[in-house]
Short mmCIF file of C-alpha atoms and ligand atoms in Angstrom, two decimals:
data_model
loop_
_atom_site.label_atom_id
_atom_site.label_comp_id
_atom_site.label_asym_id
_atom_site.label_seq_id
_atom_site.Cartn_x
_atom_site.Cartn_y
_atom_site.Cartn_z
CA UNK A 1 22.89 28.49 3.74
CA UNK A 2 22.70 24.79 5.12
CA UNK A 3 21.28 22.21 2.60
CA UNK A 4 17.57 21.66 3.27
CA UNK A 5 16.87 17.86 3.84
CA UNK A 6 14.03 16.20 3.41
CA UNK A 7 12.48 15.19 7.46
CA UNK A 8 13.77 12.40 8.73
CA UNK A 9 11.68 8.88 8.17
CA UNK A 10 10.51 10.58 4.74
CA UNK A 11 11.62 9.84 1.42
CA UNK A 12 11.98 11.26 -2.17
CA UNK A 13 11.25 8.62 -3.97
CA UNK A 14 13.06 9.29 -7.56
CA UNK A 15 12.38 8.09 -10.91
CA UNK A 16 14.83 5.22 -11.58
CA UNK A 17 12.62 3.60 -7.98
CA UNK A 18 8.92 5.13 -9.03
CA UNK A 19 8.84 2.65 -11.77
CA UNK A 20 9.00 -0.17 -9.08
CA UNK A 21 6.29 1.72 -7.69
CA UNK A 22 4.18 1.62 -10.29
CA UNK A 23 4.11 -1.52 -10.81
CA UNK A 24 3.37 -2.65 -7.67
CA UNK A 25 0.76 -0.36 -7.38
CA UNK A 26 -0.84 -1.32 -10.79
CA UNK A 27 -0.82 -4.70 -9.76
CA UNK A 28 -2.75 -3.38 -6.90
CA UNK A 29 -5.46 -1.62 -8.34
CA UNK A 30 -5.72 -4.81 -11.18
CA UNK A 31 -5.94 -7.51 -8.23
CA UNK A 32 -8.20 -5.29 -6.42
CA UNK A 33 -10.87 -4.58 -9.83
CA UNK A 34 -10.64 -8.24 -10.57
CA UNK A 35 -12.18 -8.33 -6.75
CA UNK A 36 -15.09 -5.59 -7.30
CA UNK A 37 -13.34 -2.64 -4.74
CA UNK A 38 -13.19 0.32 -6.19
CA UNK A 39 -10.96 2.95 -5.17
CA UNK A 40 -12.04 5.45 -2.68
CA UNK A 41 -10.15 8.46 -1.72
CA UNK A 42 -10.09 9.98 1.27
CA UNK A 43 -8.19 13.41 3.23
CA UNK A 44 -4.67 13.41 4.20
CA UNK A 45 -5.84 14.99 7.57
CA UNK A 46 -8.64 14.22 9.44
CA UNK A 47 -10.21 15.76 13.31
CA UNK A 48 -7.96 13.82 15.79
CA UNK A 49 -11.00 12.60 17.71
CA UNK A 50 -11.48 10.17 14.59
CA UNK A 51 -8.67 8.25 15.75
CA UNK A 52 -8.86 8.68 19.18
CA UNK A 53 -12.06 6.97 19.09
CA UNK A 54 -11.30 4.62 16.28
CA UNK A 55 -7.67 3.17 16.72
CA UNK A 56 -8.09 3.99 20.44
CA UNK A 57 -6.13 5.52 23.63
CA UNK A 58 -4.01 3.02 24.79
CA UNK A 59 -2.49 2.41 21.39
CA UNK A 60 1.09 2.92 20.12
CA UNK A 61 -0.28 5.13 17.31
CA UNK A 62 -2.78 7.37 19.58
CA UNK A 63 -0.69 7.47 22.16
CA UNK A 64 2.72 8.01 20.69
CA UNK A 65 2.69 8.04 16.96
CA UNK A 66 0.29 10.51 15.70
CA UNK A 67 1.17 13.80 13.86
CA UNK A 68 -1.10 16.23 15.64
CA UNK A 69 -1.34 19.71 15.49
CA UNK A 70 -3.56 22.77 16.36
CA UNK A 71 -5.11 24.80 13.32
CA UNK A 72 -7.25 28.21 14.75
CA UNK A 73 -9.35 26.14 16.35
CA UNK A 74 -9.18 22.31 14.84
CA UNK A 75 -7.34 19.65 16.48
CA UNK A 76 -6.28 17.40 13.48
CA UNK A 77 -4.13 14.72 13.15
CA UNK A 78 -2.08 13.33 9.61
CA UNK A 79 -4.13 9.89 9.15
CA UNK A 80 -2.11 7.43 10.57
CA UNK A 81 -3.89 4.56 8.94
CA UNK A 82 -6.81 4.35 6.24
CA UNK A 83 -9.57 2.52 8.28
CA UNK A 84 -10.67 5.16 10.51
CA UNK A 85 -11.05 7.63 7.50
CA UNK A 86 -12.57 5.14 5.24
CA UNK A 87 -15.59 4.25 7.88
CA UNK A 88 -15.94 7.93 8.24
CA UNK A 89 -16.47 8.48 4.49
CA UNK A 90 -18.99 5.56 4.50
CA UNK A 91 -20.62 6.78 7.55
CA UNK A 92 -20.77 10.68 6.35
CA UNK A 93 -22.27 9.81 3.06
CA UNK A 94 -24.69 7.39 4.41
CA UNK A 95 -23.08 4.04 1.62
CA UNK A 96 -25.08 1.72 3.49
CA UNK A 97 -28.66 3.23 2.46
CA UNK A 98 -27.02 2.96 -1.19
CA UNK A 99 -25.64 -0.21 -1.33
CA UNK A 100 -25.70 -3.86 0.87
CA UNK A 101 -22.10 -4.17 0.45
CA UNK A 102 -19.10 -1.87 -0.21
CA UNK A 103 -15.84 -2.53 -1.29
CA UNK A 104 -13.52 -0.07 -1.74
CA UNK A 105 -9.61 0.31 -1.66
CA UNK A 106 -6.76 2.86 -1.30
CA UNK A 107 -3.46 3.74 -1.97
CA UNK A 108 -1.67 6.68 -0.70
CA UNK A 109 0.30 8.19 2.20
CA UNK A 110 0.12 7.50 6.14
CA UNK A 111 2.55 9.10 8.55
CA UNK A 112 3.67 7.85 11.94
CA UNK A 113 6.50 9.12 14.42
CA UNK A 114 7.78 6.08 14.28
CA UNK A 115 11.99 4.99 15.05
CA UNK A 116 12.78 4.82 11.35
CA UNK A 117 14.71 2.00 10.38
CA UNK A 118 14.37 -0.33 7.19
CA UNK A 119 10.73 -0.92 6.46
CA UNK A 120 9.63 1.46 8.44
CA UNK A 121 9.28 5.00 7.88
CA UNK A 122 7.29 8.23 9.58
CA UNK A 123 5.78 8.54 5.95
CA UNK A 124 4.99 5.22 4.48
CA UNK A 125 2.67 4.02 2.16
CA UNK A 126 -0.06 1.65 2.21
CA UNK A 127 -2.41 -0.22 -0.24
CA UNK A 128 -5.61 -1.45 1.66
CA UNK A 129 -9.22 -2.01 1.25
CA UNK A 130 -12.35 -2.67 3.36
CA UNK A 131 -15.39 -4.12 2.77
CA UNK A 132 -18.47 -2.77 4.90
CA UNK A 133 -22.21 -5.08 5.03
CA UNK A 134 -20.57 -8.51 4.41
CA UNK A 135 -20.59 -10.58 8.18
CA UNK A 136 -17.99 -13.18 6.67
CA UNK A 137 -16.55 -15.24 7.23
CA UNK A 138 -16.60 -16.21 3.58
CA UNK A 139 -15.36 -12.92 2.75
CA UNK A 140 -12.62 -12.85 5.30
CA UNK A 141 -11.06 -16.50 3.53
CA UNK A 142 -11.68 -14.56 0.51
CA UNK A 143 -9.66 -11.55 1.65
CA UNK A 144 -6.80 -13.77 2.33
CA UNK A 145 -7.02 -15.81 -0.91
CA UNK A 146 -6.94 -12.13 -3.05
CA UNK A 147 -3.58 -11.04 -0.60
CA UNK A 148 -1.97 -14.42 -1.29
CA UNK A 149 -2.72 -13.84 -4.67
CA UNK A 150 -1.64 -10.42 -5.42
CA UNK A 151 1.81 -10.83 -2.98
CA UNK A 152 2.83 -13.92 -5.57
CA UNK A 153 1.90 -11.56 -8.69
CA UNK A 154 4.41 -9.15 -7.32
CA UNK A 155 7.06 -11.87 -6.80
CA UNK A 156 7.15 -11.76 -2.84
CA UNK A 157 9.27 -15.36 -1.63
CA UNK A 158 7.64 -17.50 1.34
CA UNK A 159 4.72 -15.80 2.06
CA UNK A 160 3.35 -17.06 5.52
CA UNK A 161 -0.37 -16.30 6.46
CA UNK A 162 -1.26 -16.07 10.07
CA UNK A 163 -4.55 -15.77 11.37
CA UNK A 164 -6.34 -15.50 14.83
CA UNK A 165 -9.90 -14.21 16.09
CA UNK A 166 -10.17 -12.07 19.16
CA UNK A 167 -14.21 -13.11 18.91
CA UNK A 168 -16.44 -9.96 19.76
CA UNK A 169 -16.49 -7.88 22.72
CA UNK A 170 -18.17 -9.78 25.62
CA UNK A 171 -15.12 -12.62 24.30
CA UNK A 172 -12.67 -9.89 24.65
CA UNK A 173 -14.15 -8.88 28.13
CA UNK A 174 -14.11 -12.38 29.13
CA UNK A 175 -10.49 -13.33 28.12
CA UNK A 176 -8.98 -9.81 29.25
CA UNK A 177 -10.67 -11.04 33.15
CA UNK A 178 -8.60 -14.63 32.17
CA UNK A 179 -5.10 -12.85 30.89
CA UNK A 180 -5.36 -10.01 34.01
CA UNK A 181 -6.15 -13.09 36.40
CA UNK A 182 -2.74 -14.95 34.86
CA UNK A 183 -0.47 -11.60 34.93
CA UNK A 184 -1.44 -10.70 38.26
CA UNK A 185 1.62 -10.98 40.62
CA UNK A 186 4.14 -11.38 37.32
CA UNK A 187 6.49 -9.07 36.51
CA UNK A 188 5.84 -7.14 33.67
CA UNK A 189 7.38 -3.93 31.34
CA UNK A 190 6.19 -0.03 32.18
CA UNK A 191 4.75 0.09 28.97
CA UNK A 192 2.77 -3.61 29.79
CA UNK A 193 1.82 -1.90 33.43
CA UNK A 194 -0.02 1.03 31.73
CA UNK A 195 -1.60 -2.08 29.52
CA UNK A 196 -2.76 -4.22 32.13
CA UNK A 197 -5.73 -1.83 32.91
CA UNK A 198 -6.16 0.15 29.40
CA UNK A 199 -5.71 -3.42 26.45
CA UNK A 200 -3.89 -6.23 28.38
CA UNK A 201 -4.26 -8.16 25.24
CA UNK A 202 -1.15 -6.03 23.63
CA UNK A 203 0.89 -7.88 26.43
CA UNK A 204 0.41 -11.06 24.11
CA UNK A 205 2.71 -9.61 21.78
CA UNK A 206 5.02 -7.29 23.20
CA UNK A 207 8.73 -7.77 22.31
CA UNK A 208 9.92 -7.67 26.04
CA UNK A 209 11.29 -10.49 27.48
CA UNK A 210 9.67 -9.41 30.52
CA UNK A 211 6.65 -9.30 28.74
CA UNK A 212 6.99 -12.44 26.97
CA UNK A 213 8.58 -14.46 30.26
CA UNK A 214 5.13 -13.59 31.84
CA UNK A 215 2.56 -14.62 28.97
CA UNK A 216 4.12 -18.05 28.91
CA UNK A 217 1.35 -20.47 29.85
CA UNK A 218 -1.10 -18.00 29.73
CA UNK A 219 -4.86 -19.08 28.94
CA UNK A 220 -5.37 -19.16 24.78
CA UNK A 221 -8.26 -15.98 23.51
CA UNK A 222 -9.05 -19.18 21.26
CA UNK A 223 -10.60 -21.26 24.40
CA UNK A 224 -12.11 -18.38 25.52
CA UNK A 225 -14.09 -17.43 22.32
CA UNK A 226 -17.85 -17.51 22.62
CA UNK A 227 -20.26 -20.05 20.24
CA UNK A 228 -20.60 -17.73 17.70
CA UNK A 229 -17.29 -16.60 17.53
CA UNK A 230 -16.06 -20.13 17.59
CA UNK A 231 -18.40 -20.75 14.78
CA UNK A 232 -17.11 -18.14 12.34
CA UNK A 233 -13.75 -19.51 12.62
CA UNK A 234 -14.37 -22.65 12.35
CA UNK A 235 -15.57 -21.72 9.48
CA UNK A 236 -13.05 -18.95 8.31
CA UNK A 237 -10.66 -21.76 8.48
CA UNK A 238 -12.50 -24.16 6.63
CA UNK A 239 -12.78 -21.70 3.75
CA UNK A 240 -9.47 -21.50 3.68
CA UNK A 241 -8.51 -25.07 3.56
CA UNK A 242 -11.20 -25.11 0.48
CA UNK A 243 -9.68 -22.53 -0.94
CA UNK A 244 -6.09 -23.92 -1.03
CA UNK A 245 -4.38 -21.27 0.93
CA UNK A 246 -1.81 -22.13 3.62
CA UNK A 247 -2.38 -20.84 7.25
CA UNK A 248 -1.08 -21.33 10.37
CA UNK A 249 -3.38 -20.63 13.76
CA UNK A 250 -1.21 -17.69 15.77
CA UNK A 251 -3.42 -16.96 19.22
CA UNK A 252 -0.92 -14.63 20.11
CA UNK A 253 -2.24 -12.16 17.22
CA UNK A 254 -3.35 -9.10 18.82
CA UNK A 255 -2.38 -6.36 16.41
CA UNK A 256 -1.96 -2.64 17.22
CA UNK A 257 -5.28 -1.14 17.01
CA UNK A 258 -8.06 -1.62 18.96
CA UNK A 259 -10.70 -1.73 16.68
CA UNK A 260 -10.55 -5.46 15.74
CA UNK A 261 -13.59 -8.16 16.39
CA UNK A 262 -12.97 -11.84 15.17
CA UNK A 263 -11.23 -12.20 12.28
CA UNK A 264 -7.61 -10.90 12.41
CA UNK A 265 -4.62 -12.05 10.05
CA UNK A 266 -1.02 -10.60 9.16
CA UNK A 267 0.87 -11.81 6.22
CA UNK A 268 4.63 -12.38 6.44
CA UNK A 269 7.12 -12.89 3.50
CA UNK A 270 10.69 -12.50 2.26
CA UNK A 271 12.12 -12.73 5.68
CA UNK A 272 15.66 -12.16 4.32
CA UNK A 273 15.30 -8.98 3.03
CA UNK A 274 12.75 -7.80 5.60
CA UNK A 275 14.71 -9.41 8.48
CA UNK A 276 12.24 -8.77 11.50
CA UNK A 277 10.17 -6.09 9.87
CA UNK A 278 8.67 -9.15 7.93
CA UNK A 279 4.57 -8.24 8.16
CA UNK A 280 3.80 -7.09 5.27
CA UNK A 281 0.15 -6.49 5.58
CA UNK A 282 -2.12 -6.74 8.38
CA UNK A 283 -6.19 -6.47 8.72
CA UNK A 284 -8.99 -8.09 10.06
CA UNK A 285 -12.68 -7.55 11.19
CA UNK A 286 -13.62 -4.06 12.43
CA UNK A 287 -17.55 -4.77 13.02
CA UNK A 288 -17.97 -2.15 15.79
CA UNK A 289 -16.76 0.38 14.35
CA UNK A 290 -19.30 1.90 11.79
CA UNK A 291 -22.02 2.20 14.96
CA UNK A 292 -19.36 3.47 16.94
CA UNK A 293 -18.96 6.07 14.79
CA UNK A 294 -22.41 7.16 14.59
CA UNK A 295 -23.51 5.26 11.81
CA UNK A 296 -25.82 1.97 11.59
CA UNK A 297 -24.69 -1.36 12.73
CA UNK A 298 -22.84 -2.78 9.78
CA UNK A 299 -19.97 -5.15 10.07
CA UNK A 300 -16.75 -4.38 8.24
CA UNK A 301 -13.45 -6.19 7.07
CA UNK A 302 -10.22 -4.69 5.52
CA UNK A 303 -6.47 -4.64 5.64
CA UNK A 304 -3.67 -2.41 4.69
CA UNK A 305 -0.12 -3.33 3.04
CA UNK A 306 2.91 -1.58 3.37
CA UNK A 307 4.59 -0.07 -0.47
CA UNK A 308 7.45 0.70 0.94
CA UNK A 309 7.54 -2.89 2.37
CA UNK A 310 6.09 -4.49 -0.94
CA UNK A 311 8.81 -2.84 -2.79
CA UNK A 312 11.43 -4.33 -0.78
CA UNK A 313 10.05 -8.41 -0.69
CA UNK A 314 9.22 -8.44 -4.43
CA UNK A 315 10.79 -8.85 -7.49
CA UNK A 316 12.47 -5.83 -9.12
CA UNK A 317 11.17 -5.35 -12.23
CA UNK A 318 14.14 -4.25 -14.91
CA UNK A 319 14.86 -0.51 -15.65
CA UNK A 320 11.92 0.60 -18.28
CA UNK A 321 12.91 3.29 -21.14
CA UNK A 322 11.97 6.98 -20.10
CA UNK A 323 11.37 7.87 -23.80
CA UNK A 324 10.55 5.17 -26.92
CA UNK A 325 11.94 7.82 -29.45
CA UNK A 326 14.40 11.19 -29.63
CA UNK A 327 14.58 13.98 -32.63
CA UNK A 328 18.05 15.29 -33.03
CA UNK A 329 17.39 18.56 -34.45
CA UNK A 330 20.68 19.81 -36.01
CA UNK A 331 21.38 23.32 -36.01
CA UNK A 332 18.50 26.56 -34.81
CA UNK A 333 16.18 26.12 -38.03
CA UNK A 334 15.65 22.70 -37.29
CA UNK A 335 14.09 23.03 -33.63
CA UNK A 336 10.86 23.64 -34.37
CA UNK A 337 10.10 21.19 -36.87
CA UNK A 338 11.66 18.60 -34.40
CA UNK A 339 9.12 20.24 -31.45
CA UNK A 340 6.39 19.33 -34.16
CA UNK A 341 7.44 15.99 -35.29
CA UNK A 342 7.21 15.55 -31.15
CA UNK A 343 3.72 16.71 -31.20
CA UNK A 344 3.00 14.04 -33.77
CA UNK A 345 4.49 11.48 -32.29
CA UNK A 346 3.23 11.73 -29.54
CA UNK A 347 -0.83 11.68 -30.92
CA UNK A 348 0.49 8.10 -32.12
CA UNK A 349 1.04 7.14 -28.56
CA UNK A 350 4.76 7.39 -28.86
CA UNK A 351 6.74 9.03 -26.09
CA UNK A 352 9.29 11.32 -27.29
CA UNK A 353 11.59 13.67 -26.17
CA UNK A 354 13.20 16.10 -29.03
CA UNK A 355 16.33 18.21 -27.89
CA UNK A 356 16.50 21.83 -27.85
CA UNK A 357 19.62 22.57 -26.33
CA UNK A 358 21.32 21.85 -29.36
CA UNK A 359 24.75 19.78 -29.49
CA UNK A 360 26.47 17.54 -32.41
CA UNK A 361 24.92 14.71 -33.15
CA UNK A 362 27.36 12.35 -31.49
CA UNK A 363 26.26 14.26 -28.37
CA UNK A 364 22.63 13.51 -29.31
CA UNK A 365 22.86 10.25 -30.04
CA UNK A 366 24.24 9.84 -26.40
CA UNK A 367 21.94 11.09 -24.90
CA UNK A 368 18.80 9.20 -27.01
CA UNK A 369 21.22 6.22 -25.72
CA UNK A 370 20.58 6.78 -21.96
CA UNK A 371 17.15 7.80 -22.33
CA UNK A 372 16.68 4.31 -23.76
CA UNK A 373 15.09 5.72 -26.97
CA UNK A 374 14.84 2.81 -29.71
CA UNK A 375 14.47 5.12 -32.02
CA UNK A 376 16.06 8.50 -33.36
CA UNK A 377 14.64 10.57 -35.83
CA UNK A 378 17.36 13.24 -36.99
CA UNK A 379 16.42 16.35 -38.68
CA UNK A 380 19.93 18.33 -40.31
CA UNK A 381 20.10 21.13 -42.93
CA UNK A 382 20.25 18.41 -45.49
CA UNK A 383 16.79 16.45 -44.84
CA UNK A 384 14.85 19.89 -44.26
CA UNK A 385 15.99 20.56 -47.55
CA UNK A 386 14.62 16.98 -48.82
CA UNK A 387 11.65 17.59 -47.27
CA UNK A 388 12.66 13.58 -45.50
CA UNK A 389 13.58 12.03 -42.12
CA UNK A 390 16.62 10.36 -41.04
CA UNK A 391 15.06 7.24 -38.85
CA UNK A 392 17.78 5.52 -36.79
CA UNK A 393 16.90 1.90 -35.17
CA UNK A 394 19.10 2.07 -32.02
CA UNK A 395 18.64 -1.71 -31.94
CA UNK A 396 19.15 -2.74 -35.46
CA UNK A 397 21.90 -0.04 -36.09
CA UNK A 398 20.22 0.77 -39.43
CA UNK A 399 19.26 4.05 -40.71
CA UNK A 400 17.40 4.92 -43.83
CA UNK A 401 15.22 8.20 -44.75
CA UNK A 402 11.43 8.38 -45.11
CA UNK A 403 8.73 11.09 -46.03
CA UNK A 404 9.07 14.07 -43.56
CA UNK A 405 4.93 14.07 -43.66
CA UNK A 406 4.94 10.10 -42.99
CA UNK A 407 7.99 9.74 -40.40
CA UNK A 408 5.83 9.83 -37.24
CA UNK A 409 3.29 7.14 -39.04
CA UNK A 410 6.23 4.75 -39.90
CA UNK A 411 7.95 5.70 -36.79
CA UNK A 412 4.98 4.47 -34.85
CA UNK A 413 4.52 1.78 -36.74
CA UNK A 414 8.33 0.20 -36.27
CA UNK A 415 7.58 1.03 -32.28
CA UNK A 416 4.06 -0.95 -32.20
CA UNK A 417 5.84 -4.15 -34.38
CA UNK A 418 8.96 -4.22 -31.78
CA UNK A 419 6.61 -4.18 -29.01
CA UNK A 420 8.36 -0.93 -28.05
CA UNK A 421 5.49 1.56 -27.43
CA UNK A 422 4.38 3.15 -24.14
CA UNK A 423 1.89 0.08 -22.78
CA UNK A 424 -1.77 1.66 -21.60
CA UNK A 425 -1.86 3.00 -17.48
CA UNK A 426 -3.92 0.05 -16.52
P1 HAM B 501 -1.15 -1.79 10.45
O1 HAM B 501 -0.78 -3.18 10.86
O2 HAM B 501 -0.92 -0.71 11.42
O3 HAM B 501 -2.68 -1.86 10.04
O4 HAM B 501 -0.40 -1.41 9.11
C1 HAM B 501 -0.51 -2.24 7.97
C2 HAM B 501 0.81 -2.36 7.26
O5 HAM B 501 1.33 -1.06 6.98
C3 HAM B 501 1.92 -3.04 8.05
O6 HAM B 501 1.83 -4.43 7.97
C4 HAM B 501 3.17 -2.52 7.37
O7 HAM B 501 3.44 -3.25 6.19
C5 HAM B 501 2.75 -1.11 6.98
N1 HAM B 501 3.30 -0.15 7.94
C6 HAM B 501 2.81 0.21 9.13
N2 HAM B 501 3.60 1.13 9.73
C7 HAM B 501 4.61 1.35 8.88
C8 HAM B 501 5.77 2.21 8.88
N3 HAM B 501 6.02 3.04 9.89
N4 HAM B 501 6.61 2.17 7.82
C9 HAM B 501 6.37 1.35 6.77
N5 HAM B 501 5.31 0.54 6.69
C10 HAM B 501 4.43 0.54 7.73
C11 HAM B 501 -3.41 -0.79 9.60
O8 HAM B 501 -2.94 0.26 9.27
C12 HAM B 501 -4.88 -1.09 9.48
N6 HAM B 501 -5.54 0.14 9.00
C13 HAM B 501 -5.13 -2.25 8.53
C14 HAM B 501 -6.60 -2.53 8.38
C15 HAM B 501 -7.39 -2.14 7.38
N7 HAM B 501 -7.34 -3.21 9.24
C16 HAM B 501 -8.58 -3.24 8.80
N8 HAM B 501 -8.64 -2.57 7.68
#
C-alpha cells in the first residue's frame, strides 16, 4: 500500500519540537494568570453561520478559507479563529449577568485552507484571549503592554507594535463613502472589485500593486474618525506612551475580519526568520459583536498569536532530558523489582524509565545515555542477592551501592540537590 501522509498544511509535531511547545505555551498561560484571564475552552467545530455572521462574507476566511462540511443535517465549519466561538460561549451561558468583566484565554487548534508556506499552515495554532465588559481604552494599552511583555519572555528579537482604530460603525460608513469616492475610476485587482461594494477597507492592505498603486493618496480612516472615536485613541495612545511601550501609528491597518471597532493592533518581530510572514499576533476591539450575536450590548477586546509562528521568532530553549533516572535490570529475575523501584521513584517525583527488553549493561547504559538519565540504578544477580542498589551518577562517573529499601529515597534526594528533578507543570 502507499504510505499514508499526514494532509498537507498539517503537522506532527514530535517530541524533540513539543518541548519548544511547551514552553511557549507555559509562558502563555503564566503571562496570561499574572493578567487575571482564565482559560476557557471552547469546540473544535462550531454551526458555520457563527462565522458567517461573525468574521463576515466578504472575508478571505468565509469566503475562501473555511473547512465546511455537511453532517445529516448541520452545516458546520472547523473554527477558523477563536473569537467567534469565544463570544458565543459568553453569549450562550449568559457571563455578563455573572460577572462585569471577563477575561478569558485559549490555546489550541484553528484550521484554514490556506497556501501553506513557512508560518503558515491549514492547521495552526493560536494563543489568544478576550476580554468582554471593559470599553478601554485602558485595557486595550494594557493588552499591548502584556503582548510586549510575554513576546520578550519568549525571546522574540525586534518586536514592532502597530496600531490603528477603524472608530465604530457610522466612522466606518463614513470613511468607506471617502475611500469608494477616491477608488472610483482607478484601476483596481478582481479580488479589490468584489471589495469595493462588500469591505473596500481590505483594499488598504491588499498586496497588489494594482491595489496599492490606487490607495496612494487616499483619504486617512484616522481623519475620518468621529469625536468619540478620536477620543479613545487619543487616549489608547497616551496609555501607551505612559506605559513605556513603543508604537508606531499604521492607518493602513485593516485586518482580515470584519468584526473590528476602534482599537486594532498587530505585532511584528524577528523579521529574519519570519521574512514576510512577520505578524505574529493580531487583535483589536470587537464591540459589536456580543449584540450581534444575540446577546446584550457589551464591548469586547482580544487577540490571537500564532504557536507555530511564536516557535519560529523565539529563542530555542536547549534539548530537556526525557527521563531523570533508568534501572538496568540484569537478567529475567531482576525485571520486576526494577518495574517496582520505578513505581517508587516515581511517587518521589522522579521520572524514570526501567528497561524490560533486557540487554548487557553496556547496552543499558547507552541507552540511559540518550535518554539523558542522570542517574542509573542497576539491579544484577549480585545486588538482589545483597538485598542493595548499584546507583550510577552519569555526571560524576561515580558509583557506589545503597539500601535496596532506601535507593529511591537517596536517589531522589541526589536528583532534588543537582537540581535534576522533573520541575512542576506550571
Ligand atoms: P488573525 O490575524 O486572523 O486574527 O490571526 C492571528 C494570528 O494567528 C496571526 O497573526 C498569525 O500569527 C496566526 N495565523 C493566522 N493564520 C495562520 C496560518 N494559516 N498559519 C499559521 N499561523 C496563522 C484572529 O484570528 C483573531 N481571532 C484575533 C482576535 C482575537 N481578534 C480579537 N480577538
Amino acid at each position: 500500500m502507499e504510505p499514508v501522509r499526514a494532509v498537507k498544511g498539517m503537522n506532527d509535531v514530535l517530541p524533540a519540537e513539543s518541548v519548544q511547545w511547551q514552553r511557549v505555551e507555559a509562558a502563555f498561560r503564566r503571562t496570561a494568570a499574572l493578567y487575571g484571564f482564565r482559560e476557557v475552552r471552547t469546540p473544535l467545530v462550531e454551526a458555520t453561520r457563527l462565522f458567517v455572521r461573525a468574521v463576515g462574507e466578504g472575508t478571505d476566511i468565509v469566503d475562501k478559507e473555511m473547512y465546511s462540511f455537511k453532517h445529516h443535517d448541520e452545516e458546520l465549519t472547523l473554527r477558523p479563529e477563536g473569537t467567534a466561538g469565544a463570544a458565543r460561549a459568553y453569549v450562550e451561558h449568559k457571563v455578563h449577568a455573572l460577572e462585569p468583566v471577563t477575561r478569558w484565554y485559549y490555546l489550541g487548534p484553528m484550521f484554514r485552507a490556506e497556501k501553506p508556506q513557512r508560518g503558515r499552515y491549514r492547521q495552526f495554532s493560536q494563543a489568544g484571549a478576550e476580554v468582554f465588559g471593559d470599553p478601554g481604552p485602558g485595557c486595550d494599552a494594557e493588552m499591548i503592554d502584556m503582548l510586549v511583555t510575554f513576546l520578550k519572555s519568549i525571546g522574540v528579537p525586534d518586536i514592532e507594535v502597530l496600531v490603528n482604530s477603524i472608530g465604530s460603525g457610522e466612522t466606518r460608513a463614513r470613511y468607506r463613502e471617502l475611500l469608494r469616492a477616491h477608488l472610483e475610476g482607478k484601476v483596481v485587482s478582481e479580488d479589490s472589485q468584489r471589495r469595493l461594494e462588500q469591505n473596500p477597507l481590505r483594499i488598504l492592505d491588499s498586496k497588489d500593486p494594482r491595489d496599492q498603486a490606487a490607495c496612494e493618496g487616499a483619504p486617512s480612516i484616522l481623519d475620518a474618525l468621529g469625536d468619540e472615536d478620536r477620543k479613545h485613541f487619543d487616549d489608547f495612545r497616551r496609555l501607551l506612551d505612559t506605559l513605556g511601550v513603543a508604537y508606531r501609528v499604521e492607518p493602513k491597518l485593516v485586518r482580515g475580519l470584519d468584526y473590528y471597532t476602534r482599537t486594532l493592533f498587530e505585532i511584528k518581530g524577528a523579521k529574519q526568520k519570519l521574512g514576510a510572514g512577520d505578524t505574529l499576533l493580531g487583535g483589536g476591539r470587537y464591540d459589536a459583536m456580543v449584540e450581534e450575536l444575540g446577546g446584550p450590548s457589551v464591548p469586547a477586546l482580544g487577540f490571537a498569536a500564532g504557536i507555530d509562528r511564536l516557535l519560529i521568532a523565539g529563542e530555542p530553549s536547549g534539548a530537556e532530558p526525557a527521563v531523570d533516572a533508568f534501572i538496568a535490570p540484569l537478567g529475567d529475575v531482576a525485571v520486576g523489582h526494577a518495574l517496582a523501584l520505578a513505581r517508587e521513584l516515581r511517587t518521589r517525583g522522579v521520572a524514570v524509565e526501567a528497561d524490560t527488553r533486557g540487554g548487557s549493561l553496556k547496552s543499558l547504559l547507552r541507552r540511559a545515555n540518550a535518554l539523558g538519565a542522570r542517574l542509573v540504578l542497576i539491579l544484577g544477580e549480585g545486588e538482589l542477592a545483597r538485598g542493595v542498589v548499584a546507583l550510577k551518577d552519569l555526571a560524576g562517573h561515580a558509583q557506589e551501592e545503597v539500601p535496596r529499601d532506601r535507593a529511591a529515597a537517596i536517589a531522589a534526594d541526589r536528583l532534588a540537590a543537582s537540581g535534576a528533578v522533573r520541575k512542576e507543570e506550571p
